[in-house]
Amino acid sequence: MDLVVSKVNKVIGKIAVSGDKSISHRSIMLGGIAENETHVHNLLLSEDVKNTINCLGKLGVIVEQQNDITVVKGMPPKHYKPYYGQLDAGNSGTAVRLLLGLISGSNNSYCFTGDHSLKSRPMKRITDPLKEMGANISFVEKNNLLPIIIKGGNLQAINYKLPVASAQVKSAIILAGLQSTGTTVIEEPEVTRDHTEIMVNHFGGKIEKDETFIKIEGSQKLVGNEVFVPGDISSAAFLIVLALISPKSELLIENVGLNPTRTGIIDALKSMGANIEIISEKVSNGERYGHLMVKNSNLIGTTIEGNIIPRLIDEIPILAVAATFAEGKTIIRNAEELKVKESNRIEMMVTQLRKMRAKIEETEDGMIIEGPTKLKGSVVDSGADHRIAMALAIAGMMAEGQTKVLGSSCISISFPEFEDILKKIIR
């Protein structure tokens, strides 16, 4: 399916975005190893999260909808059922990487696979520490890539320094550490999103944090709990940028997650002169959330680098779009991790925005964008990457003429209501 968009006049309204993808994954996984039931409110039922549910369902974890509540009936991984087929994570790196850590406490052998995109993404960053902890892991076809066969059990705690800042790697080790003997210590080079640590505490687990060090006691039992999933700030980012760059626009986005490890996009946009106001901040199950009032703003170029990058890594594609409408030069550095996402997001954004006449160039670890630019509608390719597809759609809504985004069906991976919400707010 291809998405066709045209230039919009302005954006006005009040909306809520889908539940946070990261928190949704973790609520299902931690509920899947916890005693008693877990009740999840506002779960994101995107393709990625459905893949997590499907994988755990094949291991005996029951996940069912009861009206608007998702009920998870979990069990310790040592009691998971054998499964002799392949556990397919689809496009979801979060699903496969965290599930590898979670089921490393099981004595059964399982095989994980994914779609073409996921099969090209590196896995040794996960399998190396899990092997150190005692998991038996082998690559079926190519070293460092899916499919992977894993057999766990009898895990031992480790001290591990992450070679790259990665919430997925950290979370996999945490999930394995909960089931190991001893105390696991993780050191992060930069602070990354901490939804796993927050949710472990919410489920009655013990986990300690000290700056960039995390300590997890082994042999822990978690207890199911109530979880409210706030709106996904990574999804909201596309609407925030559209409202900022559309003339005379004003948009209220309700109940958006405001976890400090995820709000780098707000900080970066504010440094560019964005008019974004946080209203009615609250806390539920340890996670901050609130309303965002966003108004059209005259953005200015800036340099985005260093420890803010892990806090906005998923938002860099839409940040690049914002930069094309900012006065002056915007430089994005230290974003090498974008090269091993669902696509090489640096290369993709540079190549596709150039088709729309953006002044943008690729660097070794990021990009340089000159603005403001009058974009011209074009035929652009998402590369089957949901965040690229949405970023290009937003660019197309500010371009002269019509823009066709090829392969836009991938948007359902993280934000299935994207088009429906746009229809409500575009004027």
Coordinates of C-alpha atoms in Angstrom, one line a residue:
M1 CA 0.0 0.0 0.0
D2 CA 1.2 3.5 -0.8
L3 CA 0.2 6.7 1.1
V4 CA -0.5 9.8 -1.0
V5 CA -0.5 13.2 0.7
S6 CA -0.8 16.8 -0.3
K7 CA 0.1 20.1 1.3
V8 CA -2.0 21.1 4.3
N9 CA -3.0 24.5 5.4
K10 CA -2.8 24.1 9.1
V11 CA -3.3 21.6 12.0
I12 CA -5.9 22.2 14.6
G13 CA -7.5 20.0 17.3
K14 CA -7.2 17.7 20.3
I15 CA -6.1 14.1 20.0
A16 CA -4.5 11.1 21.8
V17 CA -1.9 8.9 20.2
S18 CA -1.6 5.1 20.5
G19 CA -0.1 3.5 23.6
D20 CA 3.7 3.5 24.0
K21 CA 5.3 0.6 22.0
S22 CA 8.2 0.1 24.4
I23 CA 6.0 0.0 27.5
S24 CA 3.5 -2.2 25.7
H25 CA 6.1 -4.8 24.9
R26 CA 7.5 -4.8 28.4
S27 CA 4.1 -5.1 30.1
I28 CA 3.3 -8.2 28.1
M29 CA 6.8 -9.7 28.7
L30 CA 7.0 -9.0 32.4
G31 CA 3.4 -10.0 32.8
G32 CA 4.4 -13.2 31.0
I33 CA 6.9 -14.2 33.7
A34 CA 5.0 -12.9 36.7
E35 CA 2.7 -14.7 39.1
N36 CA -1.0 -13.9 39.0
E37 CA -2.7 -11.8 36.4
T38 CA -1.5 -8.5 34.9
H39 CA -4.1 -6.1 33.6
V40 CA -2.8 -3.7 30.9
H41 CA -4.8 -0.6 30.0
N42 CA -4.3 1.2 26.7
L43 CA -2.0 -1.5 25.2
L44 CA -0.7 -0.7 21.8
L45 CA -2.0 -3.4 19.5
S46 CA 0.4 -2.7 16.7
E47 CA 2.0 -5.4 14.5
D48 CA 5.2 -5.4 16.7
V49 CA 3.3 -5.9 19.9
K50 CA 1.1 -8.6 18.4
N51 CA 4.3 -10.5 17.5
T52 CA 5.4 -10.4 21.1
I53 CA 2.0 -11.7 22.1
N54 CA 2.0 -14.4 19.5
C55 CA 5.5 -15.6 20.5
L56 CA 4.7 -15.8 24.2
G57 CA 1.3 -17.5 23.4
K58 CA 3.2 -20.4 21.7
L59 CA 5.1 -20.9 25.0
G60 CA 1.9 -21.1 27.1
V61 CA 1.5 -17.5 28.2
I62 CA -2.2 -16.5 27.9
V63 CA -2.9 -13.0 26.6
E64 CA -6.6 -12.1 26.1
Q65 CA -8.7 -9.0 25.6
Q66 CA -11.5 -8.4 28.2
N67 CA -13.3 -5.3 27.0
D68 CA -10.6 -2.5 26.8
I69 CA -8.2 -4.4 29.2
T70 CA -5.5 -6.8 28.1
V71 CA -5.1 -9.6 30.6
V72 CA -1.8 -11.5 30.8
K73 CA -1.6 -14.8 32.7
G74 CA 2.1 -15.6 33.0
M75 CA 4.4 -18.2 34.5
P76 CA 8.1 -18.6 35.3
P77 CA 10.0 -19.3 32.0
K78 CA 11.2 -22.7 33.5
H79 CA 7.5 -23.8 33.0
Y80 CA 7.2 -22.6 29.4
K81 CA 6.0 -25.2 26.9
P82 CA 8.3 -26.6 24.3
Y83 CA 7.8 -25.3 20.8
Y84 CA 9.3 -26.9 17.8
G85 CA 8.5 -24.4 15.1
Q86 CA 10.1 -21.0 14.6
L87 CA 9.1 -18.1 16.9
D88 CA 8.6 -15.3 14.4
A89 CA 9.2 -11.7 15.7
G90 CA 8.3 -10.2 12.4
N91 CA 9.9 -6.7 12.1
S92 CA 10.3 -6.2 15.9
G93 CA 13.9 -5.9 17.2
T94 CA 12.4 -5.2 20.7
A95 CA 10.4 -8.5 20.6
V96 CA 13.3 -10.8 19.6
R97 CA 16.0 -9.2 21.6
L98 CA 14.1 -8.9 24.9
L99 CA 12.5 -12.4 24.4
L100 CA 15.9 -13.9 24.0
G101 CA 16.8 -12.5 27.5
L102 CA 13.4 -13.6 28.9
I103 CA 13.5 -17.2 27.8
S104 CA 17.1 -17.7 28.6
G105 CA 15.8 -18.9 31.9
S106 CA 14.0 -21.8 30.2
N107 CA 15.5 -25.2 29.9
N108 CA 13.8 -25.7 26.5
S109 CA 15.3 -25.0 23.1
Y110 CA 13.7 -22.4 20.9
C111 CA 14.3 -21.0 17.4
F112 CA 13.7 -17.3 16.7
T113 CA 13.4 -15.7 13.3
G114 CA 11.9 -12.5 11.7
D115 CA 11.1 -10.8 8.5
H116 CA 13.7 -9.8 5.9
S117 CA 14.5 -6.5 7.6
L118 CA 14.9 -8.1 11.1
K119 CA 17.1 -10.8 9.6
S120 CA 19.6 -8.1 8.6
R121 CA 19.9 -6.5 12.0
P122 CA 22.9 -7.5 14.4
M123 CA 22.2 -9.9 17.2
K124 CA 25.6 -10.6 18.7
R125 CA 25.2 -7.6 20.9
I126 CA 22.4 -9.6 22.6
T127 CA 23.8 -13.1 22.3
D128 CA 27.3 -12.4 23.6
P129 CA 26.2 -11.4 27.1
L130 CA 23.6 -14.1 27.3
K131 CA 26.3 -16.7 26.4
E132 CA 28.4 -15.3 29.2
M133 CA 25.5 -15.9 31.6
G134 CA 25.3 -19.5 30.4
A135 CA 22.8 -19.6 27.6
N136 CA 23.5 -22.0 24.7
I137 CA 23.1 -20.0 21.5
S138 CA 23.8 -20.7 17.9
F139 CA 23.2 -18.9 14.6
V140 CA 21.4 -21.1 12.1
E141 CA 22.4 -19.5 8.8
K142 CA 24.7 -16.5 9.2
N143 CA 26.9 -15.4 12.1
N144 CA 25.3 -12.4 14.0
L145 CA 22.0 -12.7 12.3
L146 CA 18.6 -14.5 12.7
P147 CA 17.5 -17.3 12.8
I148 CA 18.9 -18.1 16.3
I149 CA 18.5 -21.2 18.4
I150 CA 18.7 -20.6 22.1
K151 CA 18.6 -23.0 25.1
G152 CA 18.8 -21.5 28.5
G153 CA 18.7 -22.5 32.1
N154 CA 21.2 -22.4 35.0
L155 CA 22.2 -18.8 34.3
Q156 CA 25.0 -17.1 36.3
A157 CA 25.2 -13.4 37.0
I158 CA 27.7 -11.3 35.2
N159 CA 29.3 -7.8 35.3
Y160 CA 28.8 -6.4 31.8
K161 CA 29.8 -3.0 30.2
L162 CA 27.6 -2.3 27.2
P163 CA 29.7 -1.6 24.1
V164 CA 26.9 0.6 22.7
A165 CA 24.1 2.5 24.4
S166 CA 21.2 0.2 23.8
A167 CA 18.0 -0.2 25.9
Q168 CA 17.3 -3.5 24.1
V169 CA 20.6 -5.0 25.1
K170 CA 20.3 -3.7 28.6
S171 CA 16.7 -5.0 28.9
A172 CA 17.7 -8.5 27.7
I173 CA 20.4 -8.7 30.3
I174 CA 18.0 -7.5 33.0
L175 CA 15.4 -10.1 32.1
A176 CA 18.1 -12.8 32.1
G177 CA 19.6 -11.4 35.4
L178 CA 16.2 -11.8 37.2
Q179 CA 16.5 -15.5 36.6
S180 CA 20.2 -16.0 37.3
T181 CA 22.2 -16.9 40.3
G182 CA 23.9 -13.9 41.9
T183 CA 23.8 -10.2 41.2
T184 CA 24.2 -8.9 37.7
V185 CA 25.7 -5.5 37.1
I186 CA 25.3 -3.6 33.9
E187 CA 27.2 -0.4 33.0
E188 CA 25.8 1.9 30.3
P189 CA 28.0 4.2 28.2
E190 CA 25.0 6.6 28.1
V191 CA 21.7 6.5 29.9
T192 CA 19.0 4.8 27.7
R193 CA 15.3 4.5 28.1
D194 CA 14.5 2.9 31.5
H195 CA 11.0 1.4 31.0
T196 CA 12.3 -2.1 31.9
E197 CA 13.8 -1.0 35.2
I198 CA 10.6 1.0 36.1
M199 CA 8.4 -2.0 35.3
V200 CA 10.5 -4.5 37.2
N201 CA 10.0 -2.4 40.3
H202 CA 6.3 -2.0 39.6
F203 CA 6.0 -5.8 39.4
G204 CA 7.7 -6.2 42.9
G205 CA 11.2 -6.9 41.6
K206 CA 14.4 -5.4 43.1
I207 CA 16.6 -3.4 40.8
E208 CA 19.1 -0.7 41.8
K209 CA 20.4 2.2 39.7
D210 CA 23.3 4.5 40.3
E211 CA 24.0 6.9 37.4
T212 CA 25.0 4.5 34.6
F213 CA 25.2 1.3 36.7
I214 CA 22.3 -1.1 37.2
K215 CA 22.2 -4.0 39.6
I216 CA 19.8 -6.9 39.4
E217 CA 19.4 -9.6 42.1
G218 CA 18.9 -13.1 40.7
S219 CA 16.2 -15.7 41.4
Q220 CA 13.5 -13.0 41.7
K221 CA 9.8 -13.7 41.5
L222 CA 7.6 -11.0 40.0
V223 CA 3.9 -10.5 40.8
G224 CA 1.4 -9.3 38.2
N225 CA 0.0 -5.8 38.5
E226 CA -2.2 -3.1 36.9
V227 CA -0.4 -1.2 34.1
F228 CA -1.5 2.0 32.3
V229 CA 0.4 2.6 29.0
P230 CA 0.7 6.3 28.2
G231 CA 0.7 7.6 24.7
D232 CA 3.8 6.9 22.7
I233 CA 6.0 10.0 22.4
S234 CA 7.8 8.5 19.4
S235 CA 4.4 8.5 17.6
A236 CA 3.4 11.9 18.9
A237 CA 6.7 13.3 17.5
F238 CA 5.4 13.2 14.0
L239 CA 2.3 15.2 14.9
I240 CA 4.4 17.6 17.1
V241 CA 6.6 18.4 14.1
L242 CA 3.7 18.8 11.7
A243 CA 2.0 21.3 14.1
L244 CA 5.3 23.2 14.6
I245 CA 6.0 23.7 10.9
S246 CA 2.4 24.2 9.7
P247 CA 1.3 27.9 9.7
K248 CA -1.3 29.0 12.3
S249 CA -1.4 25.5 13.8
E250 CA -2.3 24.6 17.4
L251 CA -2.5 21.0 18.6
L252 CA -3.2 19.4 22.0
I253 CA -1.9 15.9 22.4
E254 CA -3.3 14.2 25.5
N255 CA -1.7 11.7 27.9
V256 CA 1.7 11.4 26.2
G257 CA 4.5 9.5 28.0
L258 CA 7.1 12.0 29.4
N259 CA 9.7 9.6 30.8
P260 CA 12.9 11.7 30.9
T261 CA 14.8 9.1 29.0
R262 CA 12.4 9.6 26.1
T263 CA 11.9 13.3 26.0
G264 CA 15.0 14.2 24.1
I265 CA 12.8 15.1 21.1
I266 CA 11.0 17.8 23.1
D267 CA 14.4 19.1 24.4
A268 CA 15.9 19.2 20.9
L269 CA 12.9 20.9 19.4
K270 CA 12.8 23.5 22.2
S271 CA 16.4 24.2 21.6
M272 CA 15.3 25.0 18.0
G273 CA 12.7 27.5 19.3
A274 CA 9.7 25.2 19.4
N275 CA 6.6 26.3 21.3
I276 CA 5.8 23.1 23.3
E277 CA 4.1 23.3 26.7
I278 CA 3.7 20.4 29.1
I279 CA 0.3 20.4 30.9
S280 CA -1.1 18.3 33.7
E281 CA 1.8 16.0 34.3
K282 CA 1.0 12.8 36.2
V283 CA 2.6 9.5 37.2
S284 CA 1.2 6.0 36.8
N285 CA 3.1 2.7 37.5
G286 CA 6.3 4.8 37.7
E287 CA 5.9 6.4 34.3
R288 CA 5.4 10.1 33.8
Y289 CA 2.8 11.4 31.3
G290 CA 0.8 14.5 30.5
H291 CA -0.7 16.7 27.8
L292 CA 1.4 18.6 25.2
M293 CA 0.2 21.9 23.7
V294 CA 2.1 22.5 20.4
K295 CA 1.9 25.7 18.4
N296 CA 3.4 26.8 15.1
S297 CA 6.9 28.1 15.6
N298 CA 9.8 29.7 13.7
L299 CA 12.5 27.0 14.2
I300 CA 16.2 27.7 14.0
G301 CA 19.1 25.3 13.2
T302 CA 21.1 23.8 16.0
T303 CA 23.6 21.0 16.8
I304 CA 22.2 17.8 18.2
E305 CA 24.8 15.4 19.7
G306 CA 26.2 13.6 22.7
N307 CA 24.1 12.2 25.5
I308 CA 20.8 13.4 24.1
I309 CA 21.0 11.0 21.2
P310 CA 19.9 7.9 23.0
R311 CA 17.0 9.9 24.3
L312 CA 15.7 10.6 20.8
I313 CA 17.2 7.9 18.6
D314 CA 13.9 6.9 17.1
E315 CA 12.8 10.5 16.5
I316 CA 15.8 11.5 14.3
P317 CA 14.0 10.9 11.0
I318 CA 11.2 13.3 11.9
L319 CA 13.8 15.7 13.5
A320 CA 15.5 15.8 10.1
V321 CA 12.2 16.9 8.5
A322 CA 11.8 19.7 11.2
A323 CA 15.4 20.8 10.3
T324 CA 14.5 21.3 6.6
F325 CA 12.1 24.1 7.8
A326 CA 14.5 25.6 10.4
E327 CA 16.5 28.8 9.7
G328 CA 20.2 27.9 9.3
K329 CA 22.2 24.7 9.6
T330 CA 21.2 21.7 11.8
I331 CA 23.9 19.2 12.5
I332 CA 23.1 15.7 13.9
R333 CA 26.1 13.7 15.3
N334 CA 26.8 10.5 17.3
A335 CA 23.8 8.7 15.6
E336 CA 25.6 5.7 14.1
E337 CA 23.0 3.4 15.7
L338 CA 20.5 4.6 13.0
K339 CA 22.4 2.6 10.5
V340 CA 21.3 -0.7 12.0
K341 CA 17.6 0.1 12.7
E342 CA 14.8 -1.3 10.4
S343 CA 16.8 0.4 7.6
N344 CA 19.9 2.6 7.4
R345 CA 17.8 5.6 8.6
I346 CA 20.6 8.1 7.9
E347 CA 21.0 7.0 4.3
M348 CA 17.3 6.6 3.8
M349 CA 16.3 10.1 5.1
V350 CA 19.1 11.8 3.1
T351 CA 18.3 10.0 -0.1
Q352 CA 14.5 10.5 0.1
L353 CA 14.5 14.1 1.3
R354 CA 16.8 15.0 -1.5
K355 CA 14.1 13.8 -3.9
M356 CA 12.0 16.5 -2.4
R357 CA 14.8 19.0 -2.9
A358 CA 15.9 19.2 0.7
K359 CA 19.5 20.4 1.3
I360 CA 20.7 17.5 3.3
E361 CA 23.9 15.5 3.4
E362 CA 25.0 12.3 5.1
T363 CA 28.0 12.1 7.5
E364 CA 29.6 9.1 9.1
D365 CA 27.5 9.4 12.2
G366 CA 24.6 11.6 11.2
M367 CA 23.6 14.3 8.8
I368 CA 23.7 18.0 8.1
I369 CA 20.6 19.9 7.0
E370 CA 20.4 23.4 5.6
G371 CA 17.1 25.3 5.9
P372 CA 14.5 26.5 5.4
T373 CA 13.7 24.7 2.2
K374 CA 10.6 24.7 0.0
L375 CA 10.0 21.0 -0.5
K376 CA 8.6 19.7 -3.7
G377 CA 6.2 16.7 -3.8
S378 CA 7.8 13.5 -5.1
V379 CA 7.6 9.7 -5.1
V380 CA 9.6 8.6 -2.1
D381 CA 10.3 5.1 -0.7
S382 CA 9.8 4.1 2.9
G383 CA 12.2 1.2 2.6
A384 CA 9.5 -0.7 4.6
D385 CA 10.6 1.3 7.7
H386 CA 7.6 2.7 9.6
R387 CA 9.4 5.7 11.0
I388 CA 10.8 6.7 7.6
A389 CA 7.4 6.3 6.1
M390 CA 5.7 8.6 8.6
A391 CA 8.6 11.2 8.5
L392 CA 8.3 11.4 4.7
A393 CA 4.5 11.7 4.9
I394 CA 4.9 14.7 7.2
A395 CA 7.4 16.2 4.8
G396 CA 4.9 15.6 2.0
M397 CA 2.2 17.5 3.9
M398 CA 4.4 20.6 3.8
A399 CA 5.6 20.2 0.2
E400 CA 4.2 21.8 -2.9
G401 CA 2.2 19.3 -5.0
Q402 CA 1.6 15.7 -4.2
T403 CA 3.8 13.2 -2.5
K404 CA 3.5 9.4 -2.7
V405 CA 5.1 7.3 0.0
L406 CA 5.8 3.8 -1.3
G407 CA 5.4 0.9 1.1
S408 CA 3.5 2.8 3.8
S409 CA 1.7 -0.2 5.1
C410 CA 4.7 -0.6 7.5
I411 CA 3.2 2.2 9.5
S412 CA 1.0 -0.3 11.3
I413 CA 4.1 -1.7 13.0
S414 CA 4.0 1.1 15.5
F415 CA 1.2 3.6 14.8
P416 CA -1.8 2.0 13.2
E417 CA -4.0 5.0 13.8
F418 CA -1.6 7.4 12.0
E419 CA -3.8 8.2 9.0
D420 CA -7.0 8.3 11.0
I421 CA -5.6 10.9 13.4
L422 CA -4.2 13.0 10.6
K423 CA -7.7 13.2 9.0
K424 CA -9.1 14.6 12.3
I425 CA -6.6 17.5 12.6
I426 CA -5.7 18.5 9.1
R427 CA -7.4 21.6 7.7

